[in-house]
């Protein structure tokens, strides 16, 4: 798509007003042949340069928008492009606007020498300053996006979208093959490749782009707006979803039966809860480091008009292949990196986080150790404890060891009635304590891993009743109950400042 086709397909009709920036390129455009080439491109494509910027509306939301056009000298980044992008972020910062930037590039404008290279730093620092003001930046990587653009402002966004069919990378495929002598695999550096390797949130077709952007702007546009509290948050109070019930009523099954229920293949997964509880739910992918761990899912949506970011462990319960792909919900270091990225996104925009916990533990094995599993779990614990936004953790299935705890550091921790939460699996406990893994039933009783026991010990704050063990058939009923509890939760904490939220969370875990 060329600049004007893209502009018309994305923005509200008649809303675009270009930023008229006076940019003198005389000191960098000194070669006559290069100057003549620029003039030929201007006439041919009816563009002044490789990027157009301005103010517009998308789905009724005012934005600062930039569109790079690969037809114009492959949208290579020289002084003009870098200056225009930098000023786009400066305009947006001054006007308190989100930035939507369609990126494209074949690399540096080498005719301009070091001036071209230095645009990477200039654009990056303007982008970072915009972000520090709590403003949203959505980057759309179009075909092609390479070189210094990819290695600077294009990938510094809060949300990164890849256009369907785009080629994206740092060095081009031909350069890599010539330099290394290695034949690259099919699909290398495609949009899908980048999603699989954790570098973009989603791959979106041009037909869906406007709706996708509008949905993101809808959600983030309401971020940070707290409702007035109807009642104060309880200071260390613990109560059941139905206070009239005796806690013992929830323990009608022995512990091992609850373990089996928590592991049951028909028990709903984190994604099912997210899609039921949150409207317009949009998954966000990738850890921005090395991959997109299928064992950890997350995204953003609305809860009764309030933006919420949800993060959870996803067990693959459709078939054995899906279970293996998702590693039975056991997160790798990549999954923990993804969770931290989404937590930081929530903190920036003061969006509450709801965790859904369902794992027997974190991934173990050579690969996890080589990638620093212990280190990243420790970092996630630290991040969750100091996160300056409201957090809630709901244990919906099996919650084991540090892999579960990393997702259960929150202002409140809830459990579904037939879920379980423990330091280790019953099989592991029996093997360590009695040297006999067959004593798993006795171990389940000994560990006190049921919701009723953990509630009495004040490890958890609330129990969500399951009149019948939850399945897809009665999920609506459970989610209706959970929805009422969520609304009450947000009301009770709505009056607290960001600092008070952190202190309440600290005090909660300090008491254990």
XYZ file of C-alpha atoms in Angstrom:
512
model
C 0.000 0.000 0.000
C 1.284 3.459 -0.787
C 1.146 6.338 1.670
C -2.192 7.773 0.589
C -3.919 4.395 0.240
C -2.822 3.497 3.756
C -3.813 6.880 5.147
C -7.305 6.622 3.647
C -7.796 3.045 4.818
C -6.784 3.757 8.419
C -7.855 7.277 9.395
C -11.309 8.793 9.803
C -12.382 10.655 6.690
C -11.137 14.237 6.528
C -9.300 14.030 9.862
C -5.676 14.121 8.664
C -3.664 17.331 8.978
C 0.006 17.102 8.052
C 2.723 18.401 10.332
C 4.368 21.124 8.239
C 7.944 20.899 9.466
C 10.596 23.105 7.882
C 13.594 20.791 7.554
C 16.784 21.935 5.854
C 18.674 18.985 4.340
C 21.345 21.081 2.626
C 24.163 19.966 4.879
C 23.625 16.250 4.173
C 22.401 16.242 0.553
C 25.620 17.381 -1.104
C 25.990 14.943 -3.999
C 24.342 16.124 -7.248
C 23.424 12.631 -8.387
C 21.836 11.862 -5.007
C 19.934 15.171 -5.094
C 18.655 14.388 -8.580
C 17.480 10.948 -7.474
C 15.478 12.497 -4.624
C 13.822 14.905 -7.075
C 12.902 12.066 -9.428
C 11.248 10.173 -6.571
C 9.336 13.264 -5.478
C 7.806 13.694 -8.911
C 7.155 10.012 -9.491
C 5.405 9.261 -6.195
C 4.005 12.725 -5.329
C 5.759 12.558 -1.976
C 8.210 15.064 -0.552
C 10.192 12.283 1.173
C 9.949 8.732 2.478
C 7.740 9.589 5.459
C 4.550 11.582 5.954
C 3.498 12.661 9.451
C 0.557 14.498 10.906
C -2.381 14.478 13.261
C -5.461 12.367 12.508
C -8.257 10.332 14.046
C -8.613 6.550 14.029
C -11.995 5.268 15.172
C -12.662 8.599 16.836
C -9.323 8.665 18.684
C -6.914 11.537 18.022
C -3.428 10.279 17.198
C -0.103 11.463 15.840
C 0.449 9.290 12.788
C 3.465 8.560 10.615
C 3.576 6.546 7.397
C 6.799 5.455 5.750
C 6.695 4.562 2.057
C 9.127 1.929 0.799
C 8.791 3.152 -2.810
C 10.774 6.288 -1.941
C 14.421 5.168 -1.909
C 13.269 2.036 -0.039
C 12.296 4.336 2.868
C 15.956 4.383 3.852
C 16.626 6.526 6.917
C 18.539 9.694 6.310
C 18.480 13.058 8.043
C 15.070 14.113 6.747
C 13.369 10.848 7.720
C 15.024 10.792 11.144
C 14.175 14.429 11.818
C 10.583 13.944 10.706
C 10.131 10.875 12.950
C 11.775 12.669 15.874
C 9.463 15.643 15.462
C 6.478 13.300 15.230
C 7.233 12.064 18.750
C 7.920 15.596 19.960
C 4.598 16.835 18.563
C 2.825 13.870 20.156
C 4.495 14.470 23.531
C 3.549 18.135 23.514
C -0.013 17.429 22.398
C -0.413 14.381 24.720
C -1.241 12.080 21.808
C -0.608 8.390 21.154
C 1.648 7.645 18.192
C 0.719 5.205 15.429
C 3.684 4.723 13.126
C 3.748 2.571 9.987
C 7.384 1.634 9.610
C 9.275 0.589 6.483
C 12.905 0.737 5.493
C 15.632 -0.872 3.486
C 18.293 0.440 5.871
C 20.458 3.545 6.161
C 20.600 6.362 3.592
C 24.288 5.657 3.026
C 24.731 8.701 0.771
C 24.523 10.819 3.927
C 27.257 9.001 5.846
C 27.325 9.271 9.645
C 24.385 11.674 9.661
C 22.258 8.732 8.591
C 23.588 6.408 11.300
C 23.020 8.951 14.071
C 19.297 9.117 13.289
C 18.940 5.821 15.176
C 19.849 7.474 18.466
C 17.935 10.688 17.785
C 14.675 8.941 16.975
C 15.082 6.467 19.844
C 15.545 9.106 22.507
C 12.500 11.058 21.294
C 10.508 7.822 21.387
C 11.647 7.056 24.953
C 10.737 10.554 26.169
C 7.265 10.168 24.702
C 6.901 6.873 26.567
C 8.051 8.340 29.868
C 5.069 10.687 29.706
C 2.795 7.652 29.902
C 1.768 7.924 26.249
C 0.967 5.021 23.960
C 3.071 4.093 20.944
C 1.879 1.501 18.411
C 4.352 0.454 15.728
C 3.223 -1.326 12.557
C 6.035 -3.106 10.715
C 5.250 -3.131 6.994
C 7.045 -4.671 4.034
C 10.031 -4.316 4.207
C 11.331 -3.096 7.587
C 15.101 -3.538 7.980
C 18.315 -1.985 9.235
C 18.531 0.998 11.534
C 14.770 1.563 11.551
C 14.146 -1.929 12.962
C 17.028 -1.460 15.382
C 15.662 1.835 16.735
C 12.218 3.433 16.917
C 10.334 0.689 15.048
C 10.781 -1.839 17.856
C 10.646 0.473 20.879
C 6.837 0.530 20.880
C 4.382 -0.528 23.558
C 2.539 -2.638 20.988
C 4.257 -3.980 17.862
C 2.124 -5.197 14.966
C 3.467 -6.874 11.852
C 1.637 -6.441 8.581
C 0.673 -9.777 7.052
C 3.333 -10.754 4.509
C 5.955 -8.259 5.698
C 9.667 -9.070 5.714
C 11.369 -7.798 8.859
C 14.902 -7.946 10.196
C 18.192 -6.199 10.803
C 20.377 -7.532 7.999
C 18.758 -8.731 4.799
C 18.669 -12.391 3.812
C 21.109 -11.933 0.940
C 23.613 -10.147 3.193
C 23.373 -12.890 5.816
C 23.866 -15.674 3.295
C 26.804 -13.914 1.627
C 28.453 -13.148 4.963
C 27.953 -16.492 6.687
C 27.641 -18.889 3.767
C 24.549 -20.345 5.444
C 21.416 -21.112 3.449
C 18.503 -19.657 5.381
C 15.257 -21.603 5.857
C 12.003 -20.813 4.104
C 9.907 -18.267 5.991
C 12.952 -16.686 7.630
C 12.356 -13.023 8.651
C 8.652 -13.097 7.755
C 5.988 -11.510 9.956
C 5.002 -14.964 11.205
C 8.639 -15.775 11.968
C 8.860 -12.688 14.162
C 5.684 -13.557 16.023
C 6.923 -17.093 16.694
C 10.214 -15.704 17.984
C 8.547 -13.270 20.372
C 9.193 -9.928 18.676
C 5.693 -8.821 17.660
C 2.328 -8.900 19.416
C 0.273 -9.910 16.407
C 0.297 -10.324 12.640
C -2.578 -8.328 11.120
C -3.840 -8.097 7.546
C -4.478 -4.713 5.971
C -8.199 -5.508 5.855
C -8.228 -5.885 9.663
C -5.754 -3.129 10.474
C -8.151 -0.244 11.120
C -10.406 -2.336 13.396
C -7.406 -3.759 15.241
C -5.920 -0.316 15.854
C -9.286 1.092 16.911
C -9.719 -1.662 19.470
C -6.273 -0.984 20.975
C -6.944 2.750 21.096
C -10.321 2.081 22.745
C -8.705 0.053 25.514
C -5.661 2.222 26.172
C -7.741 5.379 25.812
C -9.515 4.455 29.035
C -6.365 3.396 30.878
C -5.556 5.039 34.170
C -9.109 6.201 34.855
C -10.072 4.884 38.254
C -13.620 4.689 39.502
C -14.354 6.246 42.860
C -14.288 3.620 45.566
C -17.602 2.574 47.043
C -15.927 1.229 50.179
C -12.372 1.059 51.499
C -10.131 -1.881 50.787
C -9.974 -4.150 53.784
C -6.696 -3.905 55.646
C -5.691 -7.536 55.896
C -9.288 -8.770 55.988
C -9.983 -12.252 54.642
C -13.460 -13.411 53.742
C -15.278 -15.960 51.647
C -17.206 -15.097 48.543
C -20.287 -15.893 50.632
C -19.433 -14.854 54.238
C -22.396 -16.758 55.660
C -20.846 -20.074 54.678
C -18.627 -22.037 57.018
C -15.168 -22.618 55.471
C -15.522 -26.306 56.226
C -18.376 -26.490 53.758
C -15.884 -26.046 50.959
C -13.871 -29.089 51.979
C -16.448 -31.750 51.160
C -13.901 -33.619 49.018
C -10.658 -34.988 50.320
C -7.500 -33.310 49.029
C -6.583 -35.946 46.457
C -9.988 -35.668 44.817
C -9.420 -31.936 44.439
C -6.021 -32.608 42.886
C -7.668 -34.825 40.299
C -10.383 -32.240 39.655
C -7.785 -29.496 39.277
C -5.914 -31.592 36.693
C -9.011 -32.749 34.839
C -8.871 -32.274 31.082
C -12.371 -30.753 31.052
C -11.394 -27.951 33.444
C -11.387 -24.589 31.599
C -8.090 -22.948 30.749
C -6.828 -19.418 31.365
C -7.788 -18.283 27.855
C -11.357 -19.465 28.364
C -11.652 -17.313 31.495
C -10.098 -14.320 29.747
C -12.492 -14.532 26.800
C -15.529 -14.960 29.081
C -14.712 -12.253 31.633
C -13.225 -9.546 29.397
C -14.912 -8.044 26.353
C -12.936 -7.184 23.208
C -10.122 -9.365 24.522
C -6.995 -9.116 22.349
C -4.061 -11.472 22.841
C -0.587 -9.939 22.940
C 2.345 -12.149 22.017
C 6.075 -12.375 22.562
C 8.707 -11.705 25.190
C 10.788 -9.313 23.013
C 13.797 -11.493 23.832
C 13.671 -14.911 22.250
C 10.213 -16.353 21.767
C 6.498 -16.596 22.438
C 6.077 -19.312 25.047
C 2.727 -21.054 24.409
C 2.557 -21.982 28.119
C 1.939 -18.324 29.020
C -0.875 -16.299 27.481
C -1.905 -12.710 28.007
C -3.727 -9.795 26.520
C -5.881 -6.758 27.058
C -9.613 -6.227 27.167
C -12.427 -4.528 29.060
C -14.096 -5.494 32.318
C -17.341 -3.498 32.521
C -15.703 -0.640 30.626
C -12.420 -0.774 32.569
C -9.216 -1.812 30.743
C -7.634 -4.953 32.212
C -4.474 -6.820 31.277
C -4.704 -10.532 32.000
C -1.832 -13.032 32.172
C -2.066 -16.761 32.758
C -0.609 -20.211 32.333
C -2.271 -22.136 29.518
C -2.497 -25.905 29.703
C -3.046 -27.628 26.381
C -6.105 -29.737 27.019
C -7.432 -30.280 23.492
C -5.165 -33.226 22.695
C -1.734 -34.592 23.531
C -0.042 -32.561 20.771
C -1.497 -29.352 22.166
C -0.501 -30.336 25.698
C 3.077 -30.929 24.562
C 3.153 -27.657 22.615
C 2.088 -25.750 25.705
C 4.316 -27.864 27.971
C 1.317 -28.579 30.229
C 1.269 -24.931 31.313
C 4.807 -25.005 32.675
C 6.390 -21.681 31.748
C 9.867 -21.401 30.261
C 12.078 -18.359 30.883
C 10.539 -16.899 27.722
C 7.097 -17.183 29.317
C 8.238 -15.337 32.418
C 9.841 -12.634 30.263
C 6.518 -12.265 28.441
C 4.645 -11.937 31.742
C 7.052 -9.249 32.969
C 6.674 -7.339 29.694
C 2.890 -7.303 30.047
C 3.133 -6.340 33.729
C 5.325 -3.371 32.831
C 2.890 -2.377 30.085
C 0.092 -2.430 32.674
C 2.148 -0.348 35.091
C 2.928 2.306 32.496
C -0.751 2.900 31.772
C -2.042 2.154 35.308
C -4.103 -0.800 34.076
C -4.981 -3.499 36.644
C -3.586 -7.000 36.108
C -5.521 -10.233 36.639
C -3.437 -13.424 36.733
C -4.891 -16.888 36.103
C -2.755 -19.607 37.698
C -2.822 -23.186 36.430
C 0.489 -25.063 36.444
C 2.188 -27.896 38.297
C 5.353 -25.760 38.272
C 7.816 -23.917 36.076
C 9.503 -25.706 33.184
C 12.553 -27.701 34.189
C 15.263 -29.184 32.042
C 18.488 -28.266 30.326
C 17.012 -25.583 28.096
C 15.280 -23.802 30.979
C 18.460 -23.867 33.057
C 20.610 -22.560 30.220
C 18.160 -19.673 29.734
C 18.265 -18.733 33.439
C 14.986 -20.087 34.810
C 15.778 -19.333 38.448
C 17.011 -15.853 37.625
C 13.910 -14.839 35.664
C 11.501 -16.258 38.285
C 13.310 -14.166 40.895
C 12.988 -11.104 38.671
C 9.276 -11.777 38.174
C 8.727 -12.046 41.933
C 10.489 -8.717 42.393
C 8.559 -7.097 39.562
C 5.183 -8.346 40.822
C 5.883 -7.203 44.370
C 6.679 -3.605 43.372
C 4.294 -3.227 40.430
C 2.585 0.163 40.690
C -0.829 -0.978 39.582
C -3.561 -3.077 41.155
C -3.123 -6.862 40.825
C -5.290 -9.895 41.451
C -4.378 -13.564 41.127
C -6.977 -16.298 40.643
C -5.928 -19.937 40.990
C -8.227 -21.807 38.620
C -6.610 -25.243 38.529
C -3.378 -26.702 39.824
C -0.839 -24.290 41.311
C 2.541 -25.706 42.207
C 5.848 -24.398 43.484
C 7.682 -21.246 42.380
C 6.185 -21.498 38.915
C 2.781 -20.789 40.430
C 4.005 -18.284 43.015
C 5.506 -16.088 40.297
C 1.931 -15.518 39.030
C 0.399 -15.259 42.506
C 2.076 -12.171 43.985
C -0.920 -9.848 44.005
C -2.985 -7.539 46.187
C -5.391 -10.433 46.636
C -5.156 -14.137 45.815
C -8.334 -16.110 45.144
C -8.941 -19.804 44.542
C -11.698 -21.692 42.851
C -13.156 -24.168 45.297
C -11.689 -27.273 43.659
C -8.309 -25.814 42.730
C -5.147 -26.642 44.694
C -2.027 -24.673 45.679
C 1.118 -26.234 47.107
C 4.876 -26.036 47.478
C 5.303 -29.159 45.341
C 3.141 -31.811 43.714
C 1.811 -34.581 46.003
C 3.957 -37.059 44.098
C 7.042 -34.923 44.735
C 6.234 -34.483 48.420
C 5.755 -38.240 48.886
C 9.051 -38.995 47.147
C 10.999 -36.495 49.262
C 9.399 -37.135 52.662
C 8.534 -40.832 52.481
C 10.682 -41.984 49.557
C 7.514 -43.425 48.083
C 5.676 -41.531 45.332
C 2.713 -43.912 45.656
C 1.748 -42.136 48.880
C 0.546 -39.185 46.860
C -2.961 -39.239 48.416
C -1.561 -39.032 51.928
C 0.779 -36.273 50.746
C -2.114 -34.224 49.383
C -3.830 -34.374 52.787
C -0.605 -33.608 54.661
C 0.217 -30.517 52.602
C -3.109 -28.764 53.195
C -3.320 -27.745 49.560
C -7.102 -27.244 49.353
C -8.734 -23.826 49.239
C -10.446 -24.216 52.625
C -7.188 -25.005 54.412
C -5.287 -22.192 52.697
C -8.086 -19.736 53.459
C -7.953 -20.599 57.152
C -4.185 -20.027 57.121
C -4.731 -16.661 55.361
C -2.613 -17.724 52.393
C -5.520 -16.789 50.134
C -8.157 -14.085 50.456
C -11.238 -15.531 48.844
C -12.812 -18.761 47.627
C -14.987 -18.833 44.517
C -17.591 -21.588 45.061
C -17.984 -24.432 42.588
C -21.397 -26.013 43.273
C -20.329 -28.437 40.556
C -16.710 -28.803 39.384
C -16.241 -26.210 36.656
C -16.336 -27.321 33.024
C -17.123 -25.622 29.726
C -20.796 -26.415 30.367
C -21.079 -24.396 33.599
C -18.294 -21.863 32.968
C -20.823 -19.052 32.483
C -22.198 -19.633 35.972
C -18.743 -19.554 37.564
C -17.736 -16.473 35.562
C -20.899 -14.644 36.611
C -19.918 -15.241 40.232
C -16.333 -14.243 39.523
C -17.471 -11.131 37.663
C -19.442 -9.931 40.697
C -16.398 -10.516 42.895
C -14.140 -8.682 40.446
C -16.420 -5.660 40.453
C -16.358 -5.599 44.235
C -12.552 -5.978 44.202
C -12.072 -2.962 41.934
C -14.477 -0.907 44.043
C -12.656 -1.723 47.270
C -9.259 -0.688 45.922
C -10.322 2.121 43.604
C -9.498 4.946 46.010
C -5.903 3.866 46.686
C -2.906 5.621 45.158
C -0.288 3.662 43.235
C 2.047 3.864 46.237
C -0.648 2.630 48.629
C -1.382 -0.334 46.347
C 2.288 -1.359 46.500
C 2.394 -0.955 50.292
C -0.758 -3.038 50.798
C 0.766 -5.800 48.694
C 4.060 -5.615 50.610
C 2.292 -5.794 53.978
C 0.189 -8.729 52.827
C 3.187 -10.926 52.022
C 5.299 -9.527 54.868
C 2.846 -11.113 57.315
C 3.507 -14.707 56.174
